Coordinates of C-alpha atoms in Angstrom, one line a residue:
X20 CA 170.7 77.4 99.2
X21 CA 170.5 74.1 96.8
X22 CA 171.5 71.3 99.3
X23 CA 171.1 68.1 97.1
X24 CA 170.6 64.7 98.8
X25 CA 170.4 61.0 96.9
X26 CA 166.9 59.4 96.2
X27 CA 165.7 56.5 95.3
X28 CA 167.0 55.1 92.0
X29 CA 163.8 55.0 89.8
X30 CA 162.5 51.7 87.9
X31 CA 164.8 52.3 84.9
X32 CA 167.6 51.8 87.8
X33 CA 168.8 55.4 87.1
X34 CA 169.4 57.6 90.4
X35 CA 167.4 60.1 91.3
X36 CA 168.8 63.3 93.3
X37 CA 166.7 65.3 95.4
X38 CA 167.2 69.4 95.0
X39 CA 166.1 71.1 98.2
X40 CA 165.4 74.7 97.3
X41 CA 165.0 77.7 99.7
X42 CA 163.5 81.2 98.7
X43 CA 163.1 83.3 101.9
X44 CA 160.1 81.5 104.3
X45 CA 159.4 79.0 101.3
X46 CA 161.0 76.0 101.0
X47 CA 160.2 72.8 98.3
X48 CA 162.3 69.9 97.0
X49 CA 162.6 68.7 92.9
X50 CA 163.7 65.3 91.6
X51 CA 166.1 65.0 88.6
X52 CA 168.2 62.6 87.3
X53 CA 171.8 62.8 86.2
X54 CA 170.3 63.4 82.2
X55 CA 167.9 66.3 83.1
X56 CA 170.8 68.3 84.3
X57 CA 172.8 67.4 81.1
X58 CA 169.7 68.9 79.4
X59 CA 169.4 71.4 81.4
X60 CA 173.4 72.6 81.0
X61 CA 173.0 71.5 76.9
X62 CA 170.5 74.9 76.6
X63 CA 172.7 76.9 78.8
X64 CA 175.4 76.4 76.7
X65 CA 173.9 77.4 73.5
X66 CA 171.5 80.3 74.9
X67 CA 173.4 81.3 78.2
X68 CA 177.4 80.7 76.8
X69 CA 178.0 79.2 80.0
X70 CA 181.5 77.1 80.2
X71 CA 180.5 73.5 79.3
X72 CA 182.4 72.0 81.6
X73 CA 181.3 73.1 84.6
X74 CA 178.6 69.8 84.5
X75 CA 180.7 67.1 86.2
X76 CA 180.8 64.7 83.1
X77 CA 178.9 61.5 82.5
X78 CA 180.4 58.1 83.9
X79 CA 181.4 56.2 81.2
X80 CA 181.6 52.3 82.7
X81 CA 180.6 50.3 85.5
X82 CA 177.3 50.7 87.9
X83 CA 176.2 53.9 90.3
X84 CA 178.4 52.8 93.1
X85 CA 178.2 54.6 96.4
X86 CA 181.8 57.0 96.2
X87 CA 180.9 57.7 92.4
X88 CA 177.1 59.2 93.9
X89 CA 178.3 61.1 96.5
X90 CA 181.3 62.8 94.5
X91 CA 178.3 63.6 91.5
X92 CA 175.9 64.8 94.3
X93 CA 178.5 67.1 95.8
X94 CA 179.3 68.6 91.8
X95 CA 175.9 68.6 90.9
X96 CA 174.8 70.7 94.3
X97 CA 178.3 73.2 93.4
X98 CA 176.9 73.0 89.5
X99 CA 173.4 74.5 90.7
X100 CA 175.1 77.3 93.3
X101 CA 177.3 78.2 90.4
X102 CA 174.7 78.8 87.7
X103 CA 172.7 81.3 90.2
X104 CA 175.6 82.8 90.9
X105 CA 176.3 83.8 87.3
X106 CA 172.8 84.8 86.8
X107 CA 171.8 87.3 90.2
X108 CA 170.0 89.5 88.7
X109 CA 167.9 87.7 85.4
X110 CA 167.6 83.6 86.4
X111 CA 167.6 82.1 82.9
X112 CA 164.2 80.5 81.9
X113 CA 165.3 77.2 81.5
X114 CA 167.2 77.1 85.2
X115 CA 164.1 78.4 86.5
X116 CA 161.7 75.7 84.9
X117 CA 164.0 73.0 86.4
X118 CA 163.9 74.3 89.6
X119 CA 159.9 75.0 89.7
X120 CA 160.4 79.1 90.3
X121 CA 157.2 79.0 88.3
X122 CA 155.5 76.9 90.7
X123 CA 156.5 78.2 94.0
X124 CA 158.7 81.5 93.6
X125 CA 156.9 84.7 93.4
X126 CA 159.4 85.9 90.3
X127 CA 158.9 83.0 88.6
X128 CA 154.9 82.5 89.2
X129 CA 153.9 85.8 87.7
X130 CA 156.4 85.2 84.7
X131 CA 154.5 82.3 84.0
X132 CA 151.5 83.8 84.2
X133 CA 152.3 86.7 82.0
X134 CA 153.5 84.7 79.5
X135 CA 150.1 82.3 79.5
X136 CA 148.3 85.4 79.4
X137 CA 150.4 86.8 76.3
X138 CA 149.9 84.1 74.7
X139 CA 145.9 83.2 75.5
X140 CA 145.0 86.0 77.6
X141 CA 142.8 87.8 74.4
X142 CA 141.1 84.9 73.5
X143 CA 139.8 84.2 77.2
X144 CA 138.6 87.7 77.3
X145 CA 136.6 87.3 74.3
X146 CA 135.3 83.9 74.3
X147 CA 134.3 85.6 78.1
X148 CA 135.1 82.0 80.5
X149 CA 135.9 81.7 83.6
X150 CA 139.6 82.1 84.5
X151 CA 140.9 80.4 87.4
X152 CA 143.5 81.0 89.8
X153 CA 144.7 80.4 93.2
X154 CA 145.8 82.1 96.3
X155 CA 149.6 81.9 95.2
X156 CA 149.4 83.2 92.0
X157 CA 147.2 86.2 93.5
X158 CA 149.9 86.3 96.6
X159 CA 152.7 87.1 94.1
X160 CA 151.2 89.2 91.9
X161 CA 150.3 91.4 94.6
X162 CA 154.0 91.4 96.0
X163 CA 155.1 91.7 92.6
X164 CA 153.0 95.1 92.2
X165 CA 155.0 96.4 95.7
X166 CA 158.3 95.5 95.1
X167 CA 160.3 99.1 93.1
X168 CA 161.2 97.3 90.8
X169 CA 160.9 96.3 86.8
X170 CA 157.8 94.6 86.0
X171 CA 159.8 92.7 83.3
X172 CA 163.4 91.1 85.4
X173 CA 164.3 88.5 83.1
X174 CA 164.1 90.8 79.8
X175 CA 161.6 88.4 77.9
X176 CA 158.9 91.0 76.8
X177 CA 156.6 87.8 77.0
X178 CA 156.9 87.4 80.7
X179 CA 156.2 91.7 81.1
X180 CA 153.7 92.2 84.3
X181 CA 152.0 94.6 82.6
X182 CA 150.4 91.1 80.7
X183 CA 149.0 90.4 83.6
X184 CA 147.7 93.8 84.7
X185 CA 145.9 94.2 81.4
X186 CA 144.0 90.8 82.3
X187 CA 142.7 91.2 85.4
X188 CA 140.9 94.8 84.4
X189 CA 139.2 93.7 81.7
X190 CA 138.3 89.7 83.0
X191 CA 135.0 89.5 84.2
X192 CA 134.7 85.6 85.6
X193 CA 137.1 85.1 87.9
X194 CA 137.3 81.2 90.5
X195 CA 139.8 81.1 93.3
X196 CA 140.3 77.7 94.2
X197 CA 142.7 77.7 97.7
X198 CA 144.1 73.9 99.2
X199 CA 143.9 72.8 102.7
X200 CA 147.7 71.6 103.3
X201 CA 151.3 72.7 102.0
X202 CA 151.5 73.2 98.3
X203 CA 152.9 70.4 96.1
X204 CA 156.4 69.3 97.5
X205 CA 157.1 73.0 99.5
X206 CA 156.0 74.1 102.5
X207 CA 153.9 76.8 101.3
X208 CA 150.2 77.1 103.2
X209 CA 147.8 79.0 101.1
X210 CA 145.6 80.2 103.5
X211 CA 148.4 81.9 105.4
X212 CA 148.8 83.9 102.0
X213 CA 147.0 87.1 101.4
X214 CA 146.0 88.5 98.2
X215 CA 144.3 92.0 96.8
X216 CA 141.9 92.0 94.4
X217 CA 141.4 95.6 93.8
X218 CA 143.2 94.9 90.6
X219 CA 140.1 93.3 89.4
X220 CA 138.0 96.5 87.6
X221 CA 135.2 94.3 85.7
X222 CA 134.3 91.3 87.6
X223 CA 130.6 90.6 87.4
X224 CA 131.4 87.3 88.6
X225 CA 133.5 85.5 91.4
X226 CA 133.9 82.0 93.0
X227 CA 136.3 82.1 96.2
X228 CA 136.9 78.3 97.7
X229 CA 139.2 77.3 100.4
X230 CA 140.3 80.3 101.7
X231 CA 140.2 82.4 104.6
X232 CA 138.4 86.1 104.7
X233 CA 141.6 87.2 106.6
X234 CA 143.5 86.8 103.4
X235 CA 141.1 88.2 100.7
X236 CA 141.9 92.1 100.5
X237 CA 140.0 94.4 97.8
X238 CA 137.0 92.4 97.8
X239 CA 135.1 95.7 98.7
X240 CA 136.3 97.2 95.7
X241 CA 134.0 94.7 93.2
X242 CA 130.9 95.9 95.1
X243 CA 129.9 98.2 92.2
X244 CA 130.4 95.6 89.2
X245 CA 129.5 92.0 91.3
X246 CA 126.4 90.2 90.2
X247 CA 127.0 87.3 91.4
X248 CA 129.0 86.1 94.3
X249 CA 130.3 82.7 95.6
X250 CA 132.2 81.6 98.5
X251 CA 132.6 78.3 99.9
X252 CA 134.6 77.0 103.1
X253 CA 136.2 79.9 103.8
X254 CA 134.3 81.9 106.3
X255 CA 132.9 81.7 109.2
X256 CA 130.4 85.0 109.2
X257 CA 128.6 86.7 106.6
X258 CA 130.0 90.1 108.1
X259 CA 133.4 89.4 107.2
X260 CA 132.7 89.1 103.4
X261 CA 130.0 91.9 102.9
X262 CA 131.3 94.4 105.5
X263 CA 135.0 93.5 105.8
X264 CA 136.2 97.2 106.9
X265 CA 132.8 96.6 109.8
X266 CA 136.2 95.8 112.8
X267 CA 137.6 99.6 111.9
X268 CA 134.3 101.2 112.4
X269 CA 132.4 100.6 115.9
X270 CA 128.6 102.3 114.4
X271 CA 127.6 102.0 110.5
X272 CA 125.3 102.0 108.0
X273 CA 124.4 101.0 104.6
X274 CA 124.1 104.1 102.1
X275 CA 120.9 105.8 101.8
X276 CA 119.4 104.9 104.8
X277 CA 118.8 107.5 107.6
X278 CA 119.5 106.5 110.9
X279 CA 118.7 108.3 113.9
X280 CA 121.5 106.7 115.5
X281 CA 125.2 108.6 115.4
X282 CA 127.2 106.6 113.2
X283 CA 130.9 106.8 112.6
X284 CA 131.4 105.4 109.0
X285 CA 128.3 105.1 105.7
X286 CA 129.1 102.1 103.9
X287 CA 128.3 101.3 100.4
X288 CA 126.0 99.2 99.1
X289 CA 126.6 96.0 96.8
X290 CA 125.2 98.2 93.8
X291 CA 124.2 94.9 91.4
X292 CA 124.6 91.7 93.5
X293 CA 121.8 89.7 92.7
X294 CA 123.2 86.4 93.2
X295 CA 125.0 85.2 96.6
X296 CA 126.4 82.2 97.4
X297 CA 127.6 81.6 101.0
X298 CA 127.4 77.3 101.1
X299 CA 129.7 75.2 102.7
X300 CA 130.8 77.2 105.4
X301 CA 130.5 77.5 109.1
X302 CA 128.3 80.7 109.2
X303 CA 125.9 80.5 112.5
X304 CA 123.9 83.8 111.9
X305 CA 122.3 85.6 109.6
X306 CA 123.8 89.1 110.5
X307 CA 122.9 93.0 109.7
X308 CA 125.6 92.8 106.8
X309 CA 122.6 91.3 104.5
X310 CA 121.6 94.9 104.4
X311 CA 124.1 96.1 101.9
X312 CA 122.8 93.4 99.2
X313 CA 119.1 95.2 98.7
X314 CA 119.0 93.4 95.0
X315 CA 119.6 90.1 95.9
X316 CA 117.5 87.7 94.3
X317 CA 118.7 84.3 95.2
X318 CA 120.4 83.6 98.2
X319 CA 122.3 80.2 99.2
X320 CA 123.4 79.4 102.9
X321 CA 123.1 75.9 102.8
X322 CA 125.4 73.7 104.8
X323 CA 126.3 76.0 107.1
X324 CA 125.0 76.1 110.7
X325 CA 122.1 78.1 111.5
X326 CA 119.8 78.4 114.0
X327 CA 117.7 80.8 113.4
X328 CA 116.6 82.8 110.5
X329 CA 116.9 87.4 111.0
X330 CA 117.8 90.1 108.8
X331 CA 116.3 88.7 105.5
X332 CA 113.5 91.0 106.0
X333 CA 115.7 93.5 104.8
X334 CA 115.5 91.7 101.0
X335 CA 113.2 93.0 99.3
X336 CA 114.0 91.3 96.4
X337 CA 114.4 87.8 97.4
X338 CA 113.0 85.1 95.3
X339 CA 115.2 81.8 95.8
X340 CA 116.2 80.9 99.6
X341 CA 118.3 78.0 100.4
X342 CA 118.5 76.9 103.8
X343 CA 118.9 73.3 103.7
X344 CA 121.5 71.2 105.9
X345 CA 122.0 73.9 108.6
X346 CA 120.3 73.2 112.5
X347 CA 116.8 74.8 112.2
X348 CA 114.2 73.2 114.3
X349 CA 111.5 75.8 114.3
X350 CA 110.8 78.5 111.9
X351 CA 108.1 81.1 113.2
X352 CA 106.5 83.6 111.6
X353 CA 108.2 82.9 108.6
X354 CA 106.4 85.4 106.0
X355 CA 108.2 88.2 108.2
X356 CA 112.0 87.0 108.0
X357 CA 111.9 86.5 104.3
X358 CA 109.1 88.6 102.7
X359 CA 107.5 87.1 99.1
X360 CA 110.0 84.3 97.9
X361 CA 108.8 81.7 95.4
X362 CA 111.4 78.7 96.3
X363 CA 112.7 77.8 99.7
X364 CA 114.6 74.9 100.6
X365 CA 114.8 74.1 104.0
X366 CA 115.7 70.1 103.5
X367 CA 118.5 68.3 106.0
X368 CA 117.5 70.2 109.1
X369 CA 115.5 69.3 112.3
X370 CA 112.3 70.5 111.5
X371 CA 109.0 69.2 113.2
X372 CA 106.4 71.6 113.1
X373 CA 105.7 73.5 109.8
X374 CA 103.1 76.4 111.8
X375 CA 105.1 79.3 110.7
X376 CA 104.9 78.7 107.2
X377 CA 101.3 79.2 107.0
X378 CA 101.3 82.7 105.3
X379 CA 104.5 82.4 102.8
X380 CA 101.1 83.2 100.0
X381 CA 104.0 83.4 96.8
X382 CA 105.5 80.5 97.7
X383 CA 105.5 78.0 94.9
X384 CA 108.7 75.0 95.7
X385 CA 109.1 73.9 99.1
X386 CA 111.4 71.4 99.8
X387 CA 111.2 69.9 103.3
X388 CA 112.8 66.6 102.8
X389 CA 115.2 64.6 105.2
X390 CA 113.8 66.4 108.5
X391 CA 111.3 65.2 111.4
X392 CA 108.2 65.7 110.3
X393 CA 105.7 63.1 111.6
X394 CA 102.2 64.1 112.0
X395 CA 100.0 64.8 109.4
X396 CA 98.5 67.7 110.7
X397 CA 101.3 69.5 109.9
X398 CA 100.4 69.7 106.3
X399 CA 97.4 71.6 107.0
X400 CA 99.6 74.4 107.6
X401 CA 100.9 74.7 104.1
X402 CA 97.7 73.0 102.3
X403 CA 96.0 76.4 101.7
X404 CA 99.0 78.2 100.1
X405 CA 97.9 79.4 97.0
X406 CA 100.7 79.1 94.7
X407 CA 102.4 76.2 96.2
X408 CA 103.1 73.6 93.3
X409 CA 106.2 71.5 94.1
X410 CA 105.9 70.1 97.6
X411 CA 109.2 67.8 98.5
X412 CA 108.8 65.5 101.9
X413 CA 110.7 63.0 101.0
X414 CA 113.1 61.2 104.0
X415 CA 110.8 62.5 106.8
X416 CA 108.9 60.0 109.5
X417 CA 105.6 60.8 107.7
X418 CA 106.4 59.3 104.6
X419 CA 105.6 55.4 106.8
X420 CA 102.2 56.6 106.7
X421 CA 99.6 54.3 104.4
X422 CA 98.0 55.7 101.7
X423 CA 100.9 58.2 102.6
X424 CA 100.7 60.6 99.4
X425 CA 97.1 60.3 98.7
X426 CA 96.7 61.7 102.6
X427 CA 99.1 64.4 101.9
X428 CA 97.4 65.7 98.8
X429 CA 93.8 66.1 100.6
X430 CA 95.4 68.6 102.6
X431 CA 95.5 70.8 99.4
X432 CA 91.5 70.1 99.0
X433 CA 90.5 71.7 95.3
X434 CA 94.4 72.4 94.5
X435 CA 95.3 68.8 94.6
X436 CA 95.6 68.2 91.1
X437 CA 98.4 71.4 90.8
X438 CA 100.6 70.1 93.5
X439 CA 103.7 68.0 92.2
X440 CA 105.1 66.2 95.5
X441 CA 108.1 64.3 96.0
X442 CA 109.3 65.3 92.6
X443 CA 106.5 62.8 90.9
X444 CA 103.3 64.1 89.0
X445 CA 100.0 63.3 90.7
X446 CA 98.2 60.8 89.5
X447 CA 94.4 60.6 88.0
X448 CA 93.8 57.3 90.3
X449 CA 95.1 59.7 93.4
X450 CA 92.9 62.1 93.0
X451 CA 90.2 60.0 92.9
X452 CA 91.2 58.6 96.2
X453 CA 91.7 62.3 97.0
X454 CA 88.0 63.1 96.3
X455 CA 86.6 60.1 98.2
X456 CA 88.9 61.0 101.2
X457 CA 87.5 64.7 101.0
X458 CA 84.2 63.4 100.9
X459 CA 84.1 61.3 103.9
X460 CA 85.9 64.2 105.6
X461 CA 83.0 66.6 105.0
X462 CA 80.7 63.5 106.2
X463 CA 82.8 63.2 109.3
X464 CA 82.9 67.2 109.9
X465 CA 79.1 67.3 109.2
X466 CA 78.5 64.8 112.0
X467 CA 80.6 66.3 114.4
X468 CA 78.7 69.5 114.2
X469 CA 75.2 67.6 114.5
X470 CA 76.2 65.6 117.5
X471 CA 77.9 69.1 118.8
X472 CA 74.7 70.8 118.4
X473 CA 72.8 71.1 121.6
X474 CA 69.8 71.9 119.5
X475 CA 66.9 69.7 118.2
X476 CA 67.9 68.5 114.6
X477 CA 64.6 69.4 112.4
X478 CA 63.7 66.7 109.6
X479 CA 64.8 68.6 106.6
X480 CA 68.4 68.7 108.3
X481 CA 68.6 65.4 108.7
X482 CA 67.4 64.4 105.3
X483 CA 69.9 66.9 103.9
X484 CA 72.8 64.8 106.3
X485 CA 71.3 61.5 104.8
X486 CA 71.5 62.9 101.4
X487 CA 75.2 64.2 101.4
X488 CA 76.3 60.7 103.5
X489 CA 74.5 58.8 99.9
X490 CA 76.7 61.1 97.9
X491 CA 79.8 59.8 99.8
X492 CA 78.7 56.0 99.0
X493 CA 78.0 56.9 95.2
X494 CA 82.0 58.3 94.7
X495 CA 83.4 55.1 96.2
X496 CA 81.5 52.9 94.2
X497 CA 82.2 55.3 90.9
X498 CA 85.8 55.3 92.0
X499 CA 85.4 51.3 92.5
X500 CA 84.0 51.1 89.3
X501 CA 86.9 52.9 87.4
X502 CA 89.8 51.4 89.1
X503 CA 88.6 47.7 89.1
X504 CA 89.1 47.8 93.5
X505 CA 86.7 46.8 96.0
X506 CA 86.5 49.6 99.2
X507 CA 85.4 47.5 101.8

């Protein structure tokens, strides 16, 4: 059906008609003026033999006046309903152009993509980027491959599905990018769209964005090639990406582990993920699916919204954690939920205390900006990690503190001078100030235990309390000396 309405006359004062064009559930509009379809009927003519004057002919004087655009609307619309007609079986390429088949029709969206990949589709392989796509293209492609039918309809060799087919086996970085919304000028929701990828043989890499996991079929089918994994706003568990044939099975477990338990289905593993990116989405939990990833090296779930951390005991390979901007306000015991990483990230959430990072030993980046932290005391419980080097704290209550960095870096005593915090180098002239503040610490702990004691203090104690409290007095002045400062 090719209902055409009048438009708005455009600035060169030329009308503009409006095509409304429906294909089954889909519907989408074009603009054209009166000279595109005289261009459009000029290449029918000399490729097509179609009768030249079936285009209503050009006015020849006066303006577009209201009887002359509704007669021409009315020709044009019987023009267009003609030509397809003519052509049931093989629409020719330029009709299909003018009426955006290749953006919106199924026929016409694989055509165009076969012939892009005849044309480019070795290069990309070899020069091994990242092809994108979206949820349409995928959508009719996989209709395509279940219609009984052809794979070439309009017998241009060019536009052969087979193209296509070739491509996606041998592509190995593949980026879905959905849209929110109807598509262009037609009614088409992406998200409503589902796609399979089990066409894909070689990927070691895929982005999904803006799309829902009840779309995206085949997905399992990558887990024995996947290395790295992204998906963003499109999910809302972890389960329905890792485990998405978990709802047909009501017991399961990963491969090569032994359950006691009776199970009705043994699921494989994700054989070389290393790499998982699950940001920007609305996941709440960390659930058992994580067990099918035992290589995963770096894991992302920031910006999501967790309260809790489970299951990533189960990773024995995890080195990189990101759990910033999600809703943690405690983490306890943290050295059991994710085992010997080197980097975590836990900025944007609603942290206050920091006890239950006090045995993370390989840790060496912590970022713990933009939360609640206040008290200093809190820093004690990360000061005597061995291998901690980059310390973030940035945007957190404690940072109003005087003498706030200096005060920070004591808590690392002997390591102060490795620790890198707030992404700027410490300073010669703060660990100075970090010595005299240990010192007088030691002074003050010293005097606590002698006033503590209930015994008599002998003389040789008290000398040796005397002695150590001098000491104190000789770094300030040293320190005074090489900074130019008075400490009063």
């Amino acid at each position: 059906m090719i209902p055409i309405s009048e438009g708005e006359p455009d600035r060169s004062l030329k009308m503009v008609y409006i095509i409304d064009v429906t294909d089954g559930q889909h519907r989408w509009t074009v603009k054209h003026r009166y000279s595109d379809f005289y261009d459009l009927h000029e290449k029918l003519t000399a490729e097509k033999k179609v009768d030249r004057r079936l285009l209503p002919p050009k006015k020849i004087l006066g303006k577009n006046s209201k009887s002359l655009v509704e007669r021409r609307q009315k020709e044009l619309e019987l023009y267009l309903q003609t030509l397809l007609q003519q052509f049931p079986q093989a629409t020719p390429t330029p009709l299909t152009n003018f009426l955006h088949f290749h953006l919106y029709e199924i026929n016409g969206i694989t055509a165009a993509l076969a012939e892009e990949l005849f044309h480019k589709g070795e290069q990309l392989l070899q020069a091994g980027e990242v092809f994108s796509l979206c949820p349409l293209q995928l959508f009719s492609v996989s209709q395509q491959l279940r219609m009984a039918k052809p794979t070439c309809c309009n017998g241009d060799a060019k536009t052969d599905l087979g193209h296509i087919l070739d491509f996606t086996c041998r592509l190995r970085y593949l980026k879905i990018s959905g849209t929110r919304g109807p598509v262009g000028t037609s009614n088409i929701q992406e998200t409503s769209l589902p796609f399979d990828l089990s066409v894909f043989k070689s990927l070691l890499q895929i982005e999904i964005t803006e799309c829902s996991s009840q779309q995206i079929r085949g997905l399992s089918s990558l887990r024995s090639s996947l290395v790295t994994m992204s998906i963003h706003r499109s999910t809302e568990s972890m389960m329905s990406i890792l485990v998405p044939e978990a709802s047909e099975f009501s017991q399961w477990e990963p491969e090569g582990v032994e359950s006691g338990c009776p199970v009705t289905a043994v699921i494989p593993v994700w054989r070389n993920l290393t790499t998982l990116d699950m940001s920007h989405n609305c996941i709440n939990s960390i659930d058992s699916s994580v067990k099918l990833m035992p290589k995963v090296e770096f894991l992302d779930l920031s910006y999501n919204q967790l309260s809790s951390v489970e299951n990533l005991q189960h990773l024995y390979n995890l080195v990189h954690v990101d759990l910033s901007y999600n809703n943690l306000r405690v983490l306890e015991a943290a050295h059991t939920r994710l085992g010997n990483i080197k980097t975590l990230s836990l900025a944007g959430n609603q942290l206050d205390r920091l006890t239950g990072l006090t045995k993370l030993y390989s840790l060496v980046n912590l970022d713990l900006s933009h939360n609640q932290l206040a008290q200093l005391e809190e820093i004690r419980n990360i000061g005597s990690l061995p291998c901690l080097e980059k310390l973030n704290l940035s945007s957190n209550p404690i940072c109003i503190i005087p003498d706030y960095r200096t005060k920070v870096l004591a808590q690392f005593g002997d390591r102060a001078a490795e620790v890198c915090l707030d992404c700027k180098a410490t300073t010669e002239k703060e660990l100075d100030t970090v010595e005299v503040l240990k010192a007088i610490q030691k002074a003050k702990e010293a005097k606590d235990r002698m006033s503590g004691s209930d015994k008599k203090v002998d003389s040789v104690t008290l000398s040796n309390i005397c002695i150590f409290i001098d000491f104190v007095f000789i770094i300030i002045l040293h320190n005074c000396t090489n900074h130019g400062k008075k400490y009063l």
